[in-house]
PDB file of C-alpha atoms in Angstrom:
ATOM      1  CA  MET A   1       0.170   0.348   0.280  1.00 44.00           C
ATOM      2  CA  PRO A   2       1.517   3.232  -1.282  1.00 42.00           C
ATOM      3  CA  PHE A   3       2.454   5.659   1.474  1.00 36.00           C
ATOM      4  CA  HIS A   4      -0.027   8.790   1.230  1.00 39.00           C
ATOM      5  CA  GLU A   5      -1.838  10.233   3.766  1.00 37.00           C
ATOM      6  CA  GLN A   6      -1.407  13.936   2.629  1.00 35.00           C
ATOM      7  CA  SER A   7      -4.258  16.050   2.257  1.00 33.00           C
ATOM      8  CA  ALA A   8      -5.096  15.212  -1.193  1.00 32.00           C
ATOM      9  CA  PHE A   9      -8.920  16.638  -1.959  1.00 28.00           C
ATOM     10  CA  ILE A  10     -11.126  15.032  -4.783  1.00 28.00           C
ATOM     11  CA  SER A  11     -12.985  17.827  -7.263  1.00 28.00           C
ATOM     12  CA  ILE A  12     -16.145  16.569  -6.595  1.00 28.00           C
ATOM     13  CA  LEU A  13     -19.194  17.790  -4.268  1.00 30.00           C
ATOM     14  CA  PHE A  14     -21.684  15.325  -3.886  1.00 29.00           C
ATOM     15  CA  LEU A  15     -24.576  17.092  -3.533  1.00 30.00           C
ATOM     16  CA  GLY A  16     -27.997  14.155  -3.537  1.00 31.00           C
ATOM     17  CA  SER A  17     -27.849  12.377  -6.837  1.00 30.00           C
ATOM     18  CA  TYR A  18     -26.008  15.477  -8.229  1.00 30.00           C
ATOM     19  CA  LEU A  19     -22.223  15.844  -9.207  1.00 34.00           C
ATOM     20  CA  PHE A  20     -20.591  19.189  -9.136  1.00 33.00           C
ATOM     21  CA  PRO A  21     -17.345  19.803 -10.442  1.00 37.00           C
ATOM     22  CA  LEU A  22     -15.590  22.420  -8.172  1.00 35.00           C
ATOM     23  CA  ARG A  23     -12.314  24.378  -8.212  1.00 33.00           C
ATOM     24  CA  LEU A  24     -10.348  23.045  -5.407  1.00 32.00           C
ATOM     25  CA  SER A  25      -8.586  27.049  -4.587  1.00 32.00           C
ATOM     26  CA  ASN A  26     -12.516  27.768  -4.044  1.00 32.00           C
ATOM     27  CA  PHE A  27     -13.716  25.492  -1.747  1.00 31.00           C
ATOM     28  CA  ALA A  28     -10.726  23.960  -0.607  1.00 33.00           C
ATOM     29  CA  PHE A  29     -12.534  24.643   3.433  1.00 30.00           C
ATOM     30  CA  ILE A  30     -15.245  22.672   2.131  1.00 33.00           C
ATOM     31  CA  PHE A  31     -12.962  19.087   1.283  1.00 38.00           C
ATOM     32  CA  SER A  32     -10.525  20.013   4.486  1.00 38.00           C
ATOM     33  CA  ASN A  33     -14.129  19.473   6.232  1.00 39.00           C
ATOM     34  CA  MET A  34     -14.656  16.403   4.546  1.00 52.00           C
ATOM     35  CA  LYS A  35     -11.114  14.635   5.421  1.00 68.00           C
ATOM     36  CA  LYS A  36     -10.430  15.244   9.019  1.00 79.00           C
ATOM     37  CA  LEU A  37      -6.801  13.643   9.882  1.00 84.00           C
ATOM     38  CA  ARG A  38      -7.693  14.444  13.835  1.00 85.00           C
ATOM     39  CA  ASN A  39      -9.546  16.021  16.248  1.00 85.00           C
ATOM     40  CA  LYS A  40      -8.608  19.762  18.358  1.00 85.00           C
ATOM     41  CA  ASN A  41      -8.203  17.370  21.453  1.00 87.00           C
ATOM     42  CA  GLN A  42      -6.230  14.395  19.981  1.00 92.00           C
ATOM     43  CA  ASN A  43      -3.157  15.596  21.319  1.00 94.00           C
ATOM     44  CA  TYR A  44       0.322  13.906  20.911  1.00 96.00           C
ATOM     45  CA  ASP A  45       4.195  14.718  20.719  1.00 95.00           C
ATOM     46  CA  ALA A  46       5.549  11.845  19.080  1.00 97.00           C
ATOM     47  CA  TRP A  47       4.829   9.960  16.222  1.00 97.00           C
ATOM     48  CA  LEU A  48       5.858   6.628  14.780  1.00 98.00           C
ATOM     49  CA  HIS A  49       4.871   5.163  11.253  1.00 96.00           C
ATOM     50  CA  TRP A  50       4.979   1.457  11.180  1.00 97.00           C
ATOM     51  CA  ASP A  51       5.044  -0.174   8.154  1.00 95.00           C
ATOM     52  CA  VAL A  52       4.036  -3.420  10.634  1.00 96.00           C
ATOM     53  CA  THR A  53       4.006  -6.098   7.336  1.00 95.00           C
ATOM     54  CA  LYS A  54       4.307  -6.164   3.234  1.00 92.00           C
ATOM     55  CA  ARG A  55       1.858  -8.857   3.003  1.00 94.00           C
ATOM     56  CA  CYS A  56      -0.855  -7.903   1.488  1.00 94.00           C
ATOM     57  CA  ASN A  57      -4.554  -9.400   0.716  1.00 94.00           C
ATOM     58  CA  LEU A  58      -4.361  -7.159  -2.661  1.00 94.00           C
ATOM     59  CA  ASP A  59      -2.631  -6.825  -5.745  1.00 93.00           C
ATOM     60  CA  CYS A  60      -2.542  -3.397  -6.980  1.00 94.00           C
ATOM     61  CA  GLU A  61      -0.362  -2.924 -10.255  1.00 92.00           C
ATOM     62  CA  TYR A  62       0.647   0.830  -9.239  1.00 92.00           C
ATOM     63  CA  CYS A  63       2.012  -0.646  -5.235  1.00 89.00           C
ATOM     64  CA  PHE A  64       5.185  -1.093  -4.487  1.00 79.00           C
ATOM     65  CA  GLY A  65       7.442  -2.871  -2.125  1.00 73.00           C
ATOM     66  CA  LYS A  66       4.012  -5.341  -1.137  1.00 78.00           C
ATOM     67  CA  ILE A  67       3.993  -9.536  -0.577  1.00 83.00           C
ATOM     68  CA  THR A  68       1.161 -11.120  -1.812  1.00 82.00           C
ATOM     69  CA  ASP A  69       2.287 -15.048  -1.514  1.00 82.00           C
ATOM     70  CA  ALA A  70       0.294 -16.214   1.144  1.00 83.00           C
ATOM     71  CA  SER A  71       2.342 -18.487   2.269  1.00 85.00           C
ATOM     72  CA  ILE A  72       4.901 -15.875   3.828  1.00 87.00           C
ATOM     73  CA  LYS A  73       4.172 -15.670   7.892  1.00 91.00           C
ATOM     74  CA  VAL A  74       2.742 -12.365   9.428  1.00 94.00           C
ATOM     75  CA  HIS A  75       4.041 -11.839  12.807  1.00 95.00           C
ATOM     76  CA  SER A  76       2.043 -10.759  15.706  1.00 97.00           C
ATOM     77  CA  ILE A  77       3.580  -7.227  17.660  1.00 98.00           C
ATOM     78  CA  GLU A  78       5.218  -7.772  20.475  1.00 98.00           C
ATOM     79  CA  ILE A  79       3.022  -6.076  22.711  1.00 98.00           C
ATOM     80  CA  VAL A  80       4.649  -5.848  26.106  1.00 98.00           C
ATOM     81  CA  LYS A  81       7.957  -5.203  24.614  1.00 98.00           C
ATOM     82  CA  LEU A  82       6.285  -2.515  22.320  1.00 98.00           C
ATOM     83  CA  ILE A  83       4.501  -0.764  25.160  1.00 98.00           C
ATOM     84  CA  SER A  84       7.597  -0.740  27.085  1.00 98.00           C
ATOM     85  CA  THR A  85       9.134   0.926  24.674  1.00 98.00           C
ATOM     86  CA  LEU A  86       6.707   3.695  24.390  1.00 98.00           C
ATOM     87  CA  ASP A  87       6.344   4.679  28.121  1.00 97.00           C
ATOM     88  CA  LYS A  88      10.031   4.797  28.373  1.00 97.00           C
ATOM     89  CA  THR A  89      10.099   7.689  25.990  1.00 96.00           C
ATOM     90  CA  GLY A  90       7.212   9.698  27.837  1.00 96.00           C
ATOM     91  CA  LYS A  91       6.333  10.770  25.288  1.00 97.00           C
ATOM     92  CA  THR A  92       2.633  10.502  23.892  1.00 97.00           C
ATOM     93  CA  PHE A  93       2.559   9.291  20.703  1.00 98.00           C
ATOM     94  CA  ARG A  94       0.985   8.756  17.205  1.00 97.00           C
ATOM     95  CA  ILE A  95       1.244   5.459  16.007  1.00 98.00           C
ATOM     96  CA  SER A  96       0.558   4.376  12.428  1.00 97.00           C
ATOM     97  CA  PHE A  97      -0.146   1.393  10.910  1.00 97.00           C
ATOM     98  CA  THR A  98       0.250   0.972   7.220  1.00 95.00           C
ATOM     99  CA  GLY A  99       1.790  -1.942   5.192  1.00 91.00           C
ATOM    100  CA  GLY A 100       1.026  -3.880   3.064  1.00 93.00           C
ATOM    101  CA  GLU A 101      -2.567  -4.780   4.781  1.00 96.00           C
ATOM    102  CA  PRO A 102      -1.496  -4.285   8.717  1.00 97.00           C
ATOM    103  CA  THR A 103      -5.059  -5.727  10.124  1.00 98.00           C
ATOM    104  CA  LEU A 104      -3.809  -9.737   8.671  1.00 97.00           C
ATOM    105  CA  VAL A 105      -1.470  -9.032  11.515  1.00 98.00           C
ATOM    106  CA  PRO A 106      -2.693 -11.480  13.572  1.00 97.00           C
ATOM    107  CA  ASN A 107      -3.059  -9.645  17.341  1.00 98.00           C
ATOM    108  CA  ILE A 108      -3.289  -6.201  15.308  1.00 98.00           C
ATOM    109  CA  VAL A 109      -6.308  -5.346  17.706  1.00 98.00           C
ATOM    110  CA  GLU A 110      -5.044  -6.487  20.592  1.00 98.00           C
ATOM    111  CA  ALA A 111      -1.677  -4.316  20.267  1.00 98.00           C
ATOM    112  CA  CYS A 112      -4.297  -1.714  19.463  1.00 98.00           C
ATOM    113  CA  ASN A 113      -6.212  -1.674  23.033  1.00 98.00           C
ATOM    114  CA  ALA A 114      -3.119  -1.852  24.299  1.00 98.00           C
ATOM    115  CA  ILE A 115      -1.716   1.088  22.685  1.00 98.00           C
ATOM    116  CA  THR A 116      -4.706   3.300  22.932  1.00 98.00           C
ATOM    117  CA  GLU A 117      -4.884   3.114  26.647  1.00 98.00           C
ATOM    118  CA  LYS A 118      -2.318   6.068  26.634  1.00 98.00           C
ATOM    119  CA  HIS A 119      -1.495   6.833  22.761  1.00 98.00           C
ATOM    120  CA  TYR A 120      -3.011   7.196  19.958  1.00 98.00           C
ATOM    121  CA  ILE A 121      -3.912   5.470  16.393  1.00 98.00           C
ATOM    122  CA  SER A 122      -4.202   5.946  12.682  1.00 97.00           C
ATOM    123  CA  PHE A 123      -4.388   3.180   9.942  1.00 94.00           C
ATOM    124  CA  ASN A 124      -4.149   2.697   6.601  1.00 95.00           C
ATOM    125  CA  SER A 125      -6.364  -0.322   5.524  1.00 97.00           C
ATOM    126  CA  ASN A 126      -8.226  -1.895   2.549  1.00 97.00           C
ATOM    127  CA  LEU A 127     -11.232  -2.622   4.363  1.00 98.00           C
ATOM    128  CA  ILE A 128     -11.644  -6.574   3.882  1.00 97.00           C
ATOM    129  CA  SER A 129     -10.078  -8.183   6.532  1.00 96.00           C
ATOM    130  CA  LYS A 130     -12.435 -10.501   8.962  1.00 95.00           C
ATOM    131  CA  ASN A 131     -11.288  -8.479  11.647  1.00 97.00           C
ATOM    132  CA  ILE A 132     -12.759  -5.214  11.637  1.00 98.00           C
ATOM    133  CA  ASN A 133     -15.876  -5.985  13.413  1.00 97.00           C
ATOM    134  CA  GLN A 134     -13.452  -7.300  16.304  1.00 98.00           C
ATOM    135  CA  PHE A 135     -11.588  -3.898  15.787  1.00 98.00           C
ATOM    136  CA  VAL A 136     -15.031  -2.027  15.978  1.00 98.00           C
ATOM    137  CA  GLN A 137     -16.189  -3.638  18.983  1.00 98.00           C
ATOM    138  CA  GLU A 138     -12.904  -3.656  21.218  1.00 98.00           C
ATOM    139  CA  ILE A 139     -11.247  -0.016  20.133  1.00 98.00           C
ATOM    140  CA  ASN A 140     -12.491   3.508  20.973  1.00 97.00           C
ATOM    141  CA  PRO A 141     -12.924   5.638  18.275  1.00 97.00           C
ATOM    142  CA  ASP A 142     -11.860   8.512  20.415  1.00 97.00           C
ATOM    143  CA  ARG A 143      -8.474   7.153  19.987  1.00 97.00           C
ATOM    144  CA  VAL A 144      -8.387   6.985  16.308  1.00 97.00           C
ATOM    145  CA  LEU A 145      -7.132   9.582  14.585  1.00 96.00           C
ATOM    146  CA  HIS A 146      -8.066   8.444  11.418  1.00 96.00           C
ATOM    147  CA  ILE A 147      -8.561   6.193   9.046  1.00 97.00           C
ATOM    148  CA  HIS A 148      -7.617   5.729   6.054  1.00 96.00           C
ATOM    149  CA  ALA A 149      -9.839   3.584   3.747  1.00 97.00           C
ATOM    150  CA  SER A 150      -7.532   2.451   0.776  1.00 97.00           C
ATOM    151  CA  PHE A 151      -9.854   2.269  -2.006  1.00 98.00           C
ATOM    152  CA  HIS A 152      -8.287   0.305  -4.882  1.00 97.00           C
ATOM    153  CA  TYR A 153     -11.558  -0.083  -6.898  1.00 97.00           C
ATOM    154  CA  ASP A 154     -10.626  -2.179 -10.078  1.00 96.00           C
ATOM    155  CA  GLU A 155      -8.448  -4.936  -7.560  1.00 96.00           C
ATOM    156  CA  LEU A 156     -12.000  -4.437  -5.431  1.00 98.00           C
ATOM    157  CA  LEU A 157     -14.067  -5.157  -8.265  1.00 97.00           C
ATOM    158  CA  GLY A 158     -12.260  -8.003  -9.803  1.00 97.00           C
ATOM    159  CA  LYS A 159     -12.424 -10.087  -6.285  1.00 97.00           C
ATOM    160  CA  ASN A 160     -16.064  -9.152  -6.002  1.00 98.00           C
ATOM    161  CA  LEU A 161     -15.156  -7.408  -2.984  1.00 98.00           C
ATOM    162  CA  LEU A 162     -16.322  -3.578  -3.381  1.00 98.00           C
ATOM    163  CA  ILE A 163     -19.596  -4.327  -1.849  1.00 97.00           C
ATOM    164  CA  HIS A 164     -17.379  -5.881   1.472  1.00 98.00           C
ATOM    165  CA  PHE A 165     -15.661  -2.368   1.277  1.00 98.00           C
ATOM    166  CA  VAL A 166     -18.703  -0.468   1.534  1.00 98.00           C
ATOM    167  CA  GLN A 167     -19.692  -2.455   4.400  1.00 98.00           C
ATOM    168  CA  ASN A 168     -16.818  -2.311   7.226  1.00 98.00           C
ATOM    169  CA  TYR A 169     -16.417   1.351   5.675  1.00 98.00           C
ATOM    170  CA  ASN A 170     -20.065   2.467   7.071  1.00 97.00           C
ATOM    171  CA  LEU A 171     -19.868   0.337  10.092  1.00 98.00           C
ATOM    172  CA  LEU A 172     -16.856   2.020  11.331  1.00 98.00           C
ATOM    173  CA  LYS A 173     -18.233   5.510  10.233  1.00 97.00           C
ATOM    174  CA  ASN A 174     -21.212   4.321  12.167  1.00 97.00           C
ATOM    175  CA  ALA A 175     -19.644   3.390  15.351  1.00 98.00           C
ATOM    176  CA  GLY A 176     -17.977   6.947  15.304  1.00 97.00           C
ATOM    177  CA  PHE A 177     -15.241   6.662  13.369  1.00 97.00           C
ATOM    178  CA  ASN A 178     -12.976   8.988  11.916  1.00 96.00           C
ATOM    179  CA  ILE A 179     -13.195   7.402   8.338  1.00 96.00           C
ATOM    180  CA  TYR A 180     -12.041   8.368   4.826  1.00 95.00           C
ATOM    181  CA  ALA A 181     -11.904   6.783   1.846  1.00 97.00           C
ATOM    182  CA  GLU A 182      -8.677   7.381  -0.664  1.00 96.00           C
ATOM    183  CA  ALA A 183      -7.699   6.332  -3.856  1.00 97.00           C
ATOM    184  CA  VAL A 184      -4.835   6.469  -5.927  1.00 96.00           C
ATOM    185  CA  ALA A 185      -4.769   8.766  -9.083  1.00 97.00           C
ATOM    186  CA  TYR A 186      -3.175   6.383 -10.821  1.00 97.00           C
ATOM    187  CA  PRO A 187      -3.010   7.637 -14.810  1.00 96.00           C
ATOM    188  CA  LYS A 188      -4.441   4.817 -16.144  1.00 95.00           C
ATOM    189  CA  ILE A 189      -8.101   5.031 -14.423  1.00 96.00           C
ATOM    190  CA  ARG A 190      -8.636   8.413 -16.102  1.00 94.00           C
ATOM    191  CA  GLU A 191     -11.571   6.494 -18.306  1.00 92.00           C
ATOM    192  CA  LYS A 192     -12.970   5.294 -15.547  1.00 93.00           C
ATOM    193  CA  LEU A 193     -13.011   8.111 -12.780  1.00 95.00           C
ATOM    194  CA  ASP A 194     -16.843   8.846 -13.338  1.00 94.00           C
ATOM    195  CA  ALA A 195     -17.826   5.046 -12.597  1.00 95.00           C
ATOM    196  CA  ILE A 196     -15.362   5.332  -9.663  1.00 96.00           C
ATOM    197  CA  VAL A 197     -17.046   8.536  -8.296  1.00 95.00           C
ATOM    198  CA  LYS A 198     -20.342   7.689  -8.684  1.00 95.00           C
ATOM    199  CA  PHE A 199     -19.872   4.166  -7.227  1.00 96.00           C
ATOM    200  CA  ALA A 200     -18.340   6.491  -3.578  1.00 96.00           C
ATOM    201  CA  ASN A 201     -21.539   8.401  -3.871  1.00 94.00           C
ATOM    202  CA  GLN A 202     -23.708   6.214  -4.266  1.00 96.00           C
ATOM    203  CA  ASN A 203     -22.523   4.404  -0.857  1.00 96.00           C
ATOM    204  CA  ASP A 204     -21.806   7.590   1.268  1.00 94.00           C
ATOM    205  CA  ILE A 205     -18.213   7.266   0.978  1.00 95.00           C
ATOM    206  CA  ILE A 206     -15.946  10.430   1.516  1.00 91.00           C
ATOM    207  CA  LEU A 207     -13.597   9.644  -1.757  1.00 94.00           C
ATOM    208  CA  THR A 208     -10.122  11.652  -2.248  1.00 92.00           C
ATOM    209  CA  PHE A 209      -7.511  11.115  -4.590  1.00 95.00           C
ATOM    210  CA  ALA A 210      -4.057  11.148  -3.596  1.00 92.00           C
ATOM    211  CA  PRO A 211      -0.974  11.683  -6.250  1.00 93.00           C
ATOM    212  CA  PHE A 212       0.420   8.501  -7.821  1.00 94.00           C
ATOM    213  CA  TYR A 213       4.280   7.840  -7.310  1.00 89.00           C
ATOM    214  CA  GLY A 214       5.921   6.144  -9.481  1.00 90.00           C
ATOM    215  CA  ASN A 215       6.475   5.233 -13.190  1.00 93.00           C
ATOM    216  CA  TYR A 216       3.595   4.795 -15.890  1.00 96.00           C
ATOM    217  CA  ASN A 217       4.063   4.345 -19.133  1.00 95.00           C
ATOM    218  CA  GLY A 218       7.722   5.809 -18.876  1.00 96.00           C
ATOM    219  CA  GLU A 219       6.559   8.755 -17.396  1.00 96.00           C
ATOM    220  CA  LEU A 220       7.723   9.674 -13.520  1.00 92.00           C
ATOM    221  CA  TYR A 221       4.787  10.689 -11.749  1.00 93.00           C
ATOM    222  CA  PRO A 222       3.769  12.420  -9.921  1.00 91.00           C
ATOM    223  CA  GLU A 223       6.137  14.902 -11.922  1.00 90.00           C
ATOM    224  CA  ASN A 224       4.516  14.295 -15.192  1.00 93.00           C
ATOM    225  CA  TYR A 225       0.750  15.128 -14.275  1.00 95.00           C
ATOM    226  CA  THR A 226      -1.022  17.284 -16.202  1.00 95.00           C
ATOM    227  CA  SER A 227      -2.471  21.238 -15.675  1.00 94.00           C
ATOM    228  CA  SER A 228      -5.768  18.727 -16.477  1.00 94.00           C
ATOM    229  CA  ASP A 229      -4.913  15.556 -14.656  1.00 95.00           C
ATOM    230  CA  LEU A 230      -4.786  17.500 -11.354  1.00 94.00           C
ATOM    231  CA  GLU A 231      -8.389  19.608 -11.882  1.00 94.00           C
ATOM    232  CA  LEU A 232      -9.030  15.935 -12.807  1.00 94.00           C
ATOM    233  CA  PHE A 233      -8.352  14.366  -9.590  1.00 95.00           C
ATOM    234  CA  GLY A 234      -8.621  17.376  -7.327  1.00 93.00           C
ATOM    235  CA  ILE A 235      -5.312  17.129  -6.339  1.00 93.00           C
ATOM    236  CA  ASN A 236      -3.271  20.863  -4.926  1.00 89.00           C
ATOM    237  CA  GLN A 237      -0.129  21.432  -6.518  1.00 86.00           C
ATOM    238  CA  SER A 238       1.392  21.866  -3.133  1.00 83.00           C
ATOM    239  CA  GLU A 239       0.231  17.862  -2.629  1.00 85.00           C
ATOM    240  CA  ILE A 240       2.862  17.277  -5.750  1.00 86.00           C
ATOM    241  CA  SER A 241       5.561  20.055  -4.851  1.00 86.00           C
ATOM    242  CA  CYS A 242       6.234  18.144  -1.179  1.00 84.00           C
ATOM    243  CA  PHE A 243       8.142  15.676  -2.852  1.00 84.00           C
ATOM    244  CA  THR A 244      10.509  18.012  -3.620  1.00 87.00           C
ATOM    245  CA  GLN A 245      11.504  19.612  -0.601  1.00 88.00           C
ATOM    246  CA  LYS A 246      15.736  19.356  -0.478  1.00 91.00           C
ATOM    247  CA  GLY A 247      17.120  21.466   2.143  1.00 92.00           C
ATOM    248  CA  GLU A 248      13.774  22.177   3.569  1.00 91.00           C
ATOM    249  CA  LEU A 249      13.102  22.397   7.675  1.00 93.00           C
ATOM    250  CA  CYS A 250      11.909  18.268   8.460  1.00 93.00           C
ATOM    251  CA  ASN A 251      11.130  16.467  11.732  1.00 94.00           C
ATOM    252  CA  ALA A 252      12.280  13.096  10.792  1.00 95.00           C
ATOM    253  CA  GLY A 253      14.154  11.731  13.097  1.00 96.00           C
ATOM    254  CA  TYR A 254      13.398  14.447  15.794  1.00 96.00           C
ATOM    255  CA  ASN A 255      10.099  13.327  17.098  1.00 96.00           C
ATOM    256  CA  ALA A 256       8.453  11.430  13.880  1.00 96.00           C
ATOM    257  CA  ALA A 257      10.301   8.814  12.538  1.00 96.00           C
ATOM    258  CA  VAL A 258       9.413   5.489  10.190  1.00 97.00           C
ATOM    259  CA  VAL A 259       9.240   1.883  11.339  1.00 97.00           C
ATOM    260  CA  PHE A 260      10.680  -1.014   9.360  1.00 95.00           C
ATOM    261  CA  SER A 261       8.401  -4.249   9.495  1.00 94.00           C
ATOM    262  CA  ASN A 262      11.381  -6.005  10.997  1.00 95.00           C
ATOM    263  CA  GLY A 263      10.847  -3.148  14.036  1.00 97.00           C
ATOM    264  CA  ASN A 264      14.336  -1.415  12.713  1.00 98.00           C
ATOM    265  CA  VAL A 265      13.430   2.711  13.457  1.00 98.00           C
ATOM    266  CA  TYR A 266      14.709   5.368  11.319  1.00 97.00           C
ATOM    267  CA  PRO A 267      14.041   9.035  10.728  1.00 96.00           C
ATOM    268  CA  CYS A 268      12.173   8.759   7.176  1.00 94.00           C
ATOM    269  CA  HIS A 269      13.287   6.151   4.628  1.00 91.00           C
ATOM    270  CA  GLN A 270      15.553   8.535   2.843  1.00 90.00           C
ATOM    271  CA  ILE A 271      18.180   8.596   5.787  1.00 93.00           C
ATOM    272  CA  LYS A 272      18.869   5.134   7.005  1.00 91.00           C
ATOM    273  CA  THR A 273      20.907   6.155  10.004  1.00 96.00           C
ATOM    274  CA  LYS A 274      18.699   3.659  12.836  1.00 98.00           C
ATOM    275  CA  ILE A 275      17.767   5.074  15.584  1.00 98.00           C
ATOM    276  CA  GLY A 276      16.614   2.584  17.199  1.00 98.00           C
ATOM    277  CA  ASN A 277      14.032  -0.555  17.403  1.00 98.00           C
ATOM    278  CA  ILE A 278      10.479  -0.752  18.400  1.00 98.00           C
ATOM    279  CA  TYR A 279      10.757  -3.429  20.954  1.00 98.00           C
ATOM    280  CA  GLU A 280      14.330  -2.387  22.253  1.00 98.00           C
ATOM    281  CA  GLY A 281      13.880   1.609  22.363  1.00 97.00           C
ATOM    282  CA  VAL A 282      13.817   4.334  20.356  1.00 98.00           C
ATOM    283  CA  ASN A 283      16.205   7.421  20.504  1.00 97.00           C
ATOM    284  CA  PHE A 284      15.113  10.557  18.573  1.00 97.00           C
ATOM    285  CA  ASN A 285      17.466  13.324  18.192  1.00 96.00           C
ATOM    286  CA  ASP A 286      17.884  16.671  19.450  1.00 96.00           C
ATOM    287  CA  THR A 287      17.699  18.679  16.755  1.00 95.00           C
ATOM    288  CA  MET A 288      15.109  18.804  13.365  1.00 95.00           C
ATOM    289  CA  VAL A 289      16.722  17.836   9.945  1.00 94.00           C
ATOM    290  CA  LYS A 290      17.175  19.477   6.567  1.00 93.00           C
ATOM    291  CA  CYS A 291      15.852  17.165   3.720  1.00 92.00           C
ATOM    292  CA  PRO A 292      18.833  15.922   2.211  1.00 92.00           C
ATOM    293  CA  SER A 293      16.990  14.145  -0.726  1.00 89.00           C
ATOM    294  CA  LYS A 294      15.952  15.527  -4.167  1.00 86.00           C
ATOM    295  CA  LYS A 295      12.945  13.409  -4.286  1.00 83.00           C
ATOM    296  CA  CYS A 296      11.386  12.683  -0.658  1.00 83.00           C
ATOM    297  CA  GLY A 297       8.999   9.822  -0.590  1.00 76.00           C
ATOM    298  CA  CYS A 298       7.842  10.310   2.791  1.00 79.00           C
ATOM    299  CA  PRO A 299       7.558  14.386   3.267  1.00 86.00           C
ATOM    300  CA  LEU A 300       6.875  13.425   7.319  1.00 88.00           C
ATOM    301  CA  ASN A 301       6.138  17.155   7.907  1.00 87.00           C
ATOM    302  CA  LYS A 302       3.796  17.331   5.452  1.00 86.00           C
ATOM    303  CA  TYR A 303       2.092  14.500   6.185  1.00 87.00           C
ATOM    304  CA  ASP A 304       1.601  15.400  10.094  1.00 89.00           C
ATOM    305  CA  GLU A 305       0.930  19.293   9.771  1.00 89.00           C
ATOM    306  CA  TYR A 306      -0.175  19.182  13.211  1.00 90.00           C
ATOM    307  CA  LEU A 307       3.254  17.574  14.625  1.00 92.00           C
ATOM    308  CA  PHE A 308       5.331  19.552  12.725  1.00 91.00           C
ATOM    309  CA  GLY A 309       3.685  22.763  13.855  1.00 89.00           C
ATOM    310  CA  GLN A 310       3.784  22.041  17.402  1.00 87.00           C
ATOM    311  CA  THR A 311       7.823  21.015  16.685  1.00 86.00           C
ATOM    312  CA  LYS A 312       8.332  25.028  15.245  1.00 79.00           C
ATOM    313  CA  THR A 313       6.582  26.600  17.849  1.00 79.00           C
ATOM    314  CA  ASN A 314       8.472  24.643  20.725  1.00 73.00           C
TER     315      ASN A 314
END
């Protein structure tokens, strides 16, 4: 599953059975209310973005780094060691689960229960695993910042799972979880965008689009989106420029970090200086860093503007 939690807004406003194309510059306030990343009372001072498994139960052609071989074991989270690591820092964390598909982790709900006693979680999930109902029954929505429901229309359609996605989406929404759906603005889907939007509209799904990051037909994206593409998918130019911020200040490694599936912790995917292990301890740096990468695939300062803003203020 691609890492795309950034603020991408669709350029369609759903009003009854009608579709109204909108210009993002004029109506950004509407879309920001549609896609809310946290409530005002959900405060934390550190963030770990955890790629908890590479295994996935879908096989989207635009996804990188996934493992679809069902014979590959998905390891459980070592909950006691994890909580000990978090406690030793003295910080309140946001733990973001992504993958692969994080709900494939056998004890993911139990881990979320333990984490949310003191901390917050957020999720990237395709919502088709069997434990979504257990998650709804056992996890307090107030401790979940948001659920990023990854909407892979073609793959879900091909596996006859679209309705299953809708059922779990609405189950979570009706239980009080802050949830929105996001699809990848893959160039190939331009011609079927109307069908995707119509399906979302008919099923009361808040749908946004995030930039595709990769190669399509020999062209690199997001650099090669045309202005028409950006308008079609409702993508703001700032969501493209955030991938090229070499020299800009970032809190990667200071109070935000990525966790690989083996538990090792790094400032980000570009800075490969290990700063700990999720089961042994995390040693954040004393200062923020200037982005060293010409092309950044994980702009943590943009993906969590709340935490970055708090960092700059302090």
